[in-house]
Coordinates of C-alpha atoms and ligand atoms in Angstrom, one line a residue:
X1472 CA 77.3 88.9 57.2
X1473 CA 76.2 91.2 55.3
X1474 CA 75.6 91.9 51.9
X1475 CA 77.5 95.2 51.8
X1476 CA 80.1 93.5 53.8
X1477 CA 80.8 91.4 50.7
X1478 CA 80.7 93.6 48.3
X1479 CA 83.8 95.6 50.3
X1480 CA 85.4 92.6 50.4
X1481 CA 85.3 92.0 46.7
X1482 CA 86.5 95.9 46.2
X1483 CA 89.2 95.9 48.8
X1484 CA 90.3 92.1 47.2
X1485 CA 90.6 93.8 43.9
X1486 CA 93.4 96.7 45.4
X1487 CA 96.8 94.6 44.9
X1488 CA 97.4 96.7 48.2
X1489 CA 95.4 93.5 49.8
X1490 CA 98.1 90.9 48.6
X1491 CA 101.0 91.0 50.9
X1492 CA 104.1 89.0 51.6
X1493 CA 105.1 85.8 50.0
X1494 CA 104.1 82.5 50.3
X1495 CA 107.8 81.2 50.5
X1496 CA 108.0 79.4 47.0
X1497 CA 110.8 81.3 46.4
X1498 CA 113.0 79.4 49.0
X1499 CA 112.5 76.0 46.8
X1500 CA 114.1 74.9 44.0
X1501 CA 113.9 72.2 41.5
X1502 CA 116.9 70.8 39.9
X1503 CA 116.6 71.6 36.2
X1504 CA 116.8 68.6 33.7
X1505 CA 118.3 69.5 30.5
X1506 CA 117.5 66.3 29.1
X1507 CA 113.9 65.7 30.5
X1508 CA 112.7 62.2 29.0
X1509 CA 109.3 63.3 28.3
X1510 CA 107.3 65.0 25.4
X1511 CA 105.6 68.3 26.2
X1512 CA 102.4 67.0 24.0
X1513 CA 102.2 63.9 26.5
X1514 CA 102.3 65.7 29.6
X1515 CA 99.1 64.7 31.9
X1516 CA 98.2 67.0 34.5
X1517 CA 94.9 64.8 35.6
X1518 CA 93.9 63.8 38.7
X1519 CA 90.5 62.5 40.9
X1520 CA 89.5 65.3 43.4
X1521 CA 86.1 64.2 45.1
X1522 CA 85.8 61.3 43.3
X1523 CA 85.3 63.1 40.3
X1524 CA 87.6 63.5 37.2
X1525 CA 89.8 66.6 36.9
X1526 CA 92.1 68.1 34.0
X1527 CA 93.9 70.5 36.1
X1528 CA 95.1 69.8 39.9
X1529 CA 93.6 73.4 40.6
X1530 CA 90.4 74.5 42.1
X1531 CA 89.1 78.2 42.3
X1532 CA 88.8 78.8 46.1
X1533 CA 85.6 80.1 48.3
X1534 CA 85.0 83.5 47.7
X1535 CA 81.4 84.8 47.4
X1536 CA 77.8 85.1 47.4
X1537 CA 74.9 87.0 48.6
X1538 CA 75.0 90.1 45.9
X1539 CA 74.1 90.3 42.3
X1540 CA 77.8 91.3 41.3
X1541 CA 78.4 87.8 44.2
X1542 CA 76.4 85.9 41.7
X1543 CA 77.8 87.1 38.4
X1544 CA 81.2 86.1 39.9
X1545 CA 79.8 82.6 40.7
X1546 CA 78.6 81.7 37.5
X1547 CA 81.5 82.8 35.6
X1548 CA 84.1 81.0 37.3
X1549 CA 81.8 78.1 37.5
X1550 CA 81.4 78.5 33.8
X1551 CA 84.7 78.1 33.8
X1552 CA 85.5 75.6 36.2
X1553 CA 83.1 72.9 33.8
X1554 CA 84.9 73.9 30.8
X1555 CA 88.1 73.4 32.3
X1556 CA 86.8 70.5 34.4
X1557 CA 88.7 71.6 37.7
X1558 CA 86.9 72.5 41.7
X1559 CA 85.1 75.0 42.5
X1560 CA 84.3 76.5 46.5
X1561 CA 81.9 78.9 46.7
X1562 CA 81.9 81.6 49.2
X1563 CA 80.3 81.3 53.0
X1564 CA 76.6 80.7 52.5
X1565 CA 76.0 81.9 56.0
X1566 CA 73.7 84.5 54.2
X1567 CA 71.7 81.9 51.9
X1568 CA 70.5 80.2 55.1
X1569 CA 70.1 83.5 56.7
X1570 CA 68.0 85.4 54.4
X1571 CA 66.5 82.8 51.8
X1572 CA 66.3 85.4 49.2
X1573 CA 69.7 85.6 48.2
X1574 CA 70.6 81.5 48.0
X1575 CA 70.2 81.8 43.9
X1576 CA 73.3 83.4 44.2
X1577 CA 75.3 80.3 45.1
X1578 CA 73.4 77.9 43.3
X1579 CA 76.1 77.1 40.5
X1580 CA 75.3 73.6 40.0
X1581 CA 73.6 74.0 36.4
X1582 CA 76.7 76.0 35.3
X1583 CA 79.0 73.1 36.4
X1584 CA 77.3 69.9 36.3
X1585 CA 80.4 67.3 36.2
X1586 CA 82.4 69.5 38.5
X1587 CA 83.7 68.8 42.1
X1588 CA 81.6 72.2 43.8
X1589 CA 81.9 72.8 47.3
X1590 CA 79.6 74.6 50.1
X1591 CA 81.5 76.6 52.5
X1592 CA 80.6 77.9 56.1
X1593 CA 82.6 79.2 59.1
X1594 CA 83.2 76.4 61.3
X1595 CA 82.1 79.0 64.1
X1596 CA 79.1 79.0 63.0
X1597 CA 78.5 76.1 64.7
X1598 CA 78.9 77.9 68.0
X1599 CA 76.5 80.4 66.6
X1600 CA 73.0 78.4 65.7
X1601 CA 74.2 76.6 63.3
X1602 CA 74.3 72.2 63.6
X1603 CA 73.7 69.6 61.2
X1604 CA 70.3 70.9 59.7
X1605 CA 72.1 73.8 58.2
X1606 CA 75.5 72.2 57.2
X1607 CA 72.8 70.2 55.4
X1608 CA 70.5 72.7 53.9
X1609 CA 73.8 74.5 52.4
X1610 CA 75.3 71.2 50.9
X1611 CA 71.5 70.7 49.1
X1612 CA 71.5 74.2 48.5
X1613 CA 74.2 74.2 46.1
X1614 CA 74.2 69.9 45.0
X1615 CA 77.6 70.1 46.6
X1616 CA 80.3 67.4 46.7
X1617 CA 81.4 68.3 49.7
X1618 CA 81.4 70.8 52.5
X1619 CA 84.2 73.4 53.3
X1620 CA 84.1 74.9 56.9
X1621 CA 86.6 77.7 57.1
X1622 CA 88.2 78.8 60.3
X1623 CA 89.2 82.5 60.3
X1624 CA 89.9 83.6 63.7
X1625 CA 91.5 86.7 63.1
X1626 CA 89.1 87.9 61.0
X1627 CA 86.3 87.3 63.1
X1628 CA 88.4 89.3 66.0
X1629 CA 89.2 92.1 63.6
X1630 CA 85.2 92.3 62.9
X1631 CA 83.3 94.8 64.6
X1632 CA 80.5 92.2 64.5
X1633 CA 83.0 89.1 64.8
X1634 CA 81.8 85.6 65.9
X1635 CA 84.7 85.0 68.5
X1636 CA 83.9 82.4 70.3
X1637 CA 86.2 79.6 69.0
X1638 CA 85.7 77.2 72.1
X1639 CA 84.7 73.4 71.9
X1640 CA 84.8 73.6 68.2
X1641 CA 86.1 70.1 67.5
X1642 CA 83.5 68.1 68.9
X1643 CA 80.9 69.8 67.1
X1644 CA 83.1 69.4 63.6
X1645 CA 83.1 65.4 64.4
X1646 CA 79.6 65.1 64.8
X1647 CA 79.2 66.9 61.3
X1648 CA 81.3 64.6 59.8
X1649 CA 79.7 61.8 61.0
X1650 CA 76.4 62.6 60.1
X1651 CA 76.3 65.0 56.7
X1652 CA 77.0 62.2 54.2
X1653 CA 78.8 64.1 52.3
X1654 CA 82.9 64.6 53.3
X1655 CA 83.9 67.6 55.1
X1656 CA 86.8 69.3 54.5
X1657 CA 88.6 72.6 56.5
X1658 CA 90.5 75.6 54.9
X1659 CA 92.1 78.5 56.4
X1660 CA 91.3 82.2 55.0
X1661 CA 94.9 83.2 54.7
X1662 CA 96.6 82.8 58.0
X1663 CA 97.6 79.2 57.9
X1664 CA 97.2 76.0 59.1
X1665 CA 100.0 74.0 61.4
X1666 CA 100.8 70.6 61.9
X1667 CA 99.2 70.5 65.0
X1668 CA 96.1 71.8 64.3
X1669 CA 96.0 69.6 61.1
X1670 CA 96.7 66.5 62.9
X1671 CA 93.6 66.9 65.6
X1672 CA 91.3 67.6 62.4
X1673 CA 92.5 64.4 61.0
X1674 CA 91.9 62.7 64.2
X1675 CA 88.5 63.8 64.1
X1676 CA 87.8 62.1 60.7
X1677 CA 89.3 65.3 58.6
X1678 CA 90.8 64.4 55.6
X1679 CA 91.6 66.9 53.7
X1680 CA 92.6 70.6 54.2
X1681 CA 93.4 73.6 52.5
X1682 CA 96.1 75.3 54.5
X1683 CA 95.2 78.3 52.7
X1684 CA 98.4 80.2 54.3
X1685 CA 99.8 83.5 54.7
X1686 CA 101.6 85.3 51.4
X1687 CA 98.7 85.9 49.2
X1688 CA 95.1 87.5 50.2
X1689 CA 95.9 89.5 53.4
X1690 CA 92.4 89.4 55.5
X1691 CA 93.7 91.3 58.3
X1692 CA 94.6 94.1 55.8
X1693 CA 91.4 93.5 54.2
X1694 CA 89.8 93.5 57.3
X1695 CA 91.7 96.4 59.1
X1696 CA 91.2 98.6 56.0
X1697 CA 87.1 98.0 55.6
X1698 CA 86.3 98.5 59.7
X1699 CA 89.6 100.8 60.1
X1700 CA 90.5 98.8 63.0
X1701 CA 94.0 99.6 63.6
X1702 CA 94.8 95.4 64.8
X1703 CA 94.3 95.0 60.2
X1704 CA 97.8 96.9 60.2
X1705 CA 100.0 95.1 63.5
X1706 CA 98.4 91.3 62.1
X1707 CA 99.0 91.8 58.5
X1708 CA 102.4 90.0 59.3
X1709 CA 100.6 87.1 61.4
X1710 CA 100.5 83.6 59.6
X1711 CA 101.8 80.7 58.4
X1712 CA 103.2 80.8 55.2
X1713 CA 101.4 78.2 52.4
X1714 CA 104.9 76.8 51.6
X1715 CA 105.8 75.9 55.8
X1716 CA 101.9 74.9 56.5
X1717 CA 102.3 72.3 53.0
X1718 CA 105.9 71.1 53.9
X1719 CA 104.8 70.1 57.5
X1720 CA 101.1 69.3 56.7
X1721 CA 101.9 67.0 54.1
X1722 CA 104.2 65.1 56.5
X1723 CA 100.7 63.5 58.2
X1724 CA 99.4 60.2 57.6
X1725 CA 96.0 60.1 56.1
X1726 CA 95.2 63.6 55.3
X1727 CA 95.2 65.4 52.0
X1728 CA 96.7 68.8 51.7
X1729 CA 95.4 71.3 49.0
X1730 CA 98.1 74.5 49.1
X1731 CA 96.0 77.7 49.1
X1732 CA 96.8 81.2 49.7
X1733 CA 99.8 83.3 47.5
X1734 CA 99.7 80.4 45.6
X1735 CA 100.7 82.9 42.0
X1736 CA 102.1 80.7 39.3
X1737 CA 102.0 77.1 37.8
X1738 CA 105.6 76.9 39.1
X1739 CA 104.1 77.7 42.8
X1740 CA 101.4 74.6 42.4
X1741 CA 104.6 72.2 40.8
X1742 CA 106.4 72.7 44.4
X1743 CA 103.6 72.8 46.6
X1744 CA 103.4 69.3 44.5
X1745 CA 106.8 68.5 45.2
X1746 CA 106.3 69.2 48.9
X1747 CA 103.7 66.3 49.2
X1748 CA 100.4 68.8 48.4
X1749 CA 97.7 66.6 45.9
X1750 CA 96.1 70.3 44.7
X1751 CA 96.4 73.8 44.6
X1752 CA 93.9 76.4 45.0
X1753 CA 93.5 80.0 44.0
X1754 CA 90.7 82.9 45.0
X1755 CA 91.9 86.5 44.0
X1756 CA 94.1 86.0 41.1
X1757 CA 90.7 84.9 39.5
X1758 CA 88.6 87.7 41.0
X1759 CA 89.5 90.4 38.8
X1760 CA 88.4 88.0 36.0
X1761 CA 85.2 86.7 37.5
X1762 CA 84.1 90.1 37.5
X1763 CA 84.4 89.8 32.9
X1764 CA 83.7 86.4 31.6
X1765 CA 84.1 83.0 31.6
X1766 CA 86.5 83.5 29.3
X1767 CA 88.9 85.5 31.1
X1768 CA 88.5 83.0 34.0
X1769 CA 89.6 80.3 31.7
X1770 CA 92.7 82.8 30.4
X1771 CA 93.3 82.7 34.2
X1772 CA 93.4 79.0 34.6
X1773 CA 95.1 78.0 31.4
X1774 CA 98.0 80.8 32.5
X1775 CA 98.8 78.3 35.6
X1776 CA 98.0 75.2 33.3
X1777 CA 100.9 76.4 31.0
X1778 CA 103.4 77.4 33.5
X1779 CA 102.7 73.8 35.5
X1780 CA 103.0 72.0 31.5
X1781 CA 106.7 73.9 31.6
X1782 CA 107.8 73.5 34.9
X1783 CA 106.7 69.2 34.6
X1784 CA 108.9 69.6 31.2
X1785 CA 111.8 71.2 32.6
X1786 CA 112.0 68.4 35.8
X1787 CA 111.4 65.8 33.4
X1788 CA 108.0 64.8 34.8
X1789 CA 105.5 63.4 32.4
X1790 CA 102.7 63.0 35.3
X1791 CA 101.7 64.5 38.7
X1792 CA 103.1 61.3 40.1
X1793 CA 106.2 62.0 38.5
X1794 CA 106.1 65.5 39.8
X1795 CA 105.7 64.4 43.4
X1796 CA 108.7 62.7 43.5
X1797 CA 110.9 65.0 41.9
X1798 CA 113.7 66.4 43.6
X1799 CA 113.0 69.9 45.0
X1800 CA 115.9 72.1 47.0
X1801 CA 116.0 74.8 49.5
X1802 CA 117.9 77.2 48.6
X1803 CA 120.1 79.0 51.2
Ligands
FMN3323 C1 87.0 88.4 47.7 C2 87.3 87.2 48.5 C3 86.3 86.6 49.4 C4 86.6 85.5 50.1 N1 85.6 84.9 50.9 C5 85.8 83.7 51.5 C6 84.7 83.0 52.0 O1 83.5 83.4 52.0 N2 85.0 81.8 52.6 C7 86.2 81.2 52.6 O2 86.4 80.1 53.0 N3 87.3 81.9 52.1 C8 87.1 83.1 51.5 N4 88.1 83.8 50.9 C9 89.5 83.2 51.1 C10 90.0 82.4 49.9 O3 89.2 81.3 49.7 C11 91.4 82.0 50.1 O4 91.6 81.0 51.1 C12 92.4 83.1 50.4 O5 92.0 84.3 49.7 C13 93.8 82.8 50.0 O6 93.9 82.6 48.6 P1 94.5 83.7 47.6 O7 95.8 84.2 48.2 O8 94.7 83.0 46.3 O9 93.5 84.8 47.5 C14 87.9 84.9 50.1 C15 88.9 85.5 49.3 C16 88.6 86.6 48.5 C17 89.7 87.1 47.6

């Protein structure tokens, strides 16, 4: 990919044009408790994600690298990420291990020292060159926790230059796990994940995904729009939205489910909770802020920390245990 390819993506990402639908969180609703037994002072929104201690179940999802402006964006929200000590996902390093010169981009680790940080490539990739040696060189690369692959086959067929050749894939992901020492997890871009897909990653040793569904970023819009590709326009409306992929996701044994993609308010995260989901995560409602300061990243973060506090309040939830096992309704 290249680098001027990311710099449209960051450009395009920035138009609100690119966020389209809803992620369905509007369908759920928690019964308000007048009398919640809790103090707002006492709330705790901690949790573990990777082992490591987090304040916030949040993380900033992959979004870039590669570029100067790619790198300013990195450090800010990982800047951020260590003040407010939640995840961070960089963006596909299929560049760094591609053209060497442009790795410092992604390496955030000094930034965020106590912070869950993930690598990300395109599972494809696999199909493509890449194996084990690279999966390897990208988690070193960055002192990574952990590896996100990210499966993206619309994308890739909206692509002039798309890597379409999805075929045998889950073989090749089992062996990575196996071998990479460090755990492996798999996110959408936007379009979804089912049950059934999510159950034969967790058969292969996945164990936890980031449905990252449709409502939010629209990468067939994105896509469409930056190659003019008329397929952007007819798949905008193709996906899975986040609030369907959690609700059946969550259902299966043994796999954690972070709720990506639409995901716009604290209130969003507190159902996704609700739903069975242990995290949310976020990419373009930080992006615009990424591109300022650390500071407006963190203005970004502690918006969906407040509107979380206040939802927990109003259910009466004093923890994210509590949270997950209060009562949520459709509404008709
Ligand atoms: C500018 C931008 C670049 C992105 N690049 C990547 C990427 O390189 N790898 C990846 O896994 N996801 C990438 N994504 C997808 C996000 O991680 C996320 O899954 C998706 O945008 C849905 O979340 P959102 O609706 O909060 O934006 C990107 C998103 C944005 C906004």
């Amino acid at each position: 990919m290249s680098i001027q390819k990311k710099e449209d993506h960051i450009q395009i990402c920035l138009d609100p044009a690119s966020q389209i639908g809803s992620a369905g969180w509007e369908r759920y609703r928690f019964v308000h408790q007048a009398m919640p037994d809790v103090s707002f002072a006492e709330i705790d929104t901690s949790c573990e994600f990777l082992g490591k201690p987090c304040s916030i179940p949040l993380m900033i999802s992959g979004m870039t690298g590669g570029s100067e402006t790619a790198a300013m964006i990195n450090q800010h929200i990982a800047l951020a990420c260590e003040t407010a000590r939640i995840p961070f996902g960089v963006g596909s390093m299929r560049i760094a291990l591609e053209h060497p010169e442009t790795a410092s981009s992604f390496q955030v680790r000094p930034y965020a020292p106590n912070v869950p940080i993930l690598a990300n490539l395109g599972l494809v990739q696999l199909n493509y060159g890449f194996g084990l040696d690279e999966c390897k060189r990208a988690v070193e690369l960055l002192e990574a926790d952990a590896l996100m692959f990210h499966l993206n086959p619309i994308l890739e067929a909206i692509s002039q230059d798309g890597n379409t050749d999805f075929t045998g894939l889950m073989p090749k992901l089992e062996k990575i796990i196996r071998h990479l020492g460090v755990p492996v997890l798999v996110k959408e871009v936007g379009f979804g994940i089912s049950a059934k897909v999510a159950q034969e990653l967790r058969d292969v040793g996945v164990r936890t995904i980031d449905v990252a569904g449709w409502g939010g970023t629209n990468w067939a819009f994105v896509e469409g729009r930056r190659t003019g590709n008329s397929l952007g326009s007819v798949f905008s409306s193709w996906g899975i939205p986040t609030s369907d992929a959690v609700r059946d996701c969550s259902k299966i044994s043994g796999l954690s489910v972070i709720a990506g993609g639409g995901m716009r308010t604290g209130v969003d995260m507190a159902k996704a909770m609700a739903l069975g989901a242990s995290l949310s995560s976020i990419a373009q409602p930080a992006l615009a802020a990424a591109l300022q300061s650390p500071e407006a990243v963190l203005a970004v973060i502690d918006r969906y920390l407040g509107e979380l506090k206040t939802t927990m309040f109003a259910v009466g939830a004093g923890t994210l245990k509590a949270l997950q096992a209060a009562s949520i309704e459709v509404r008709e």
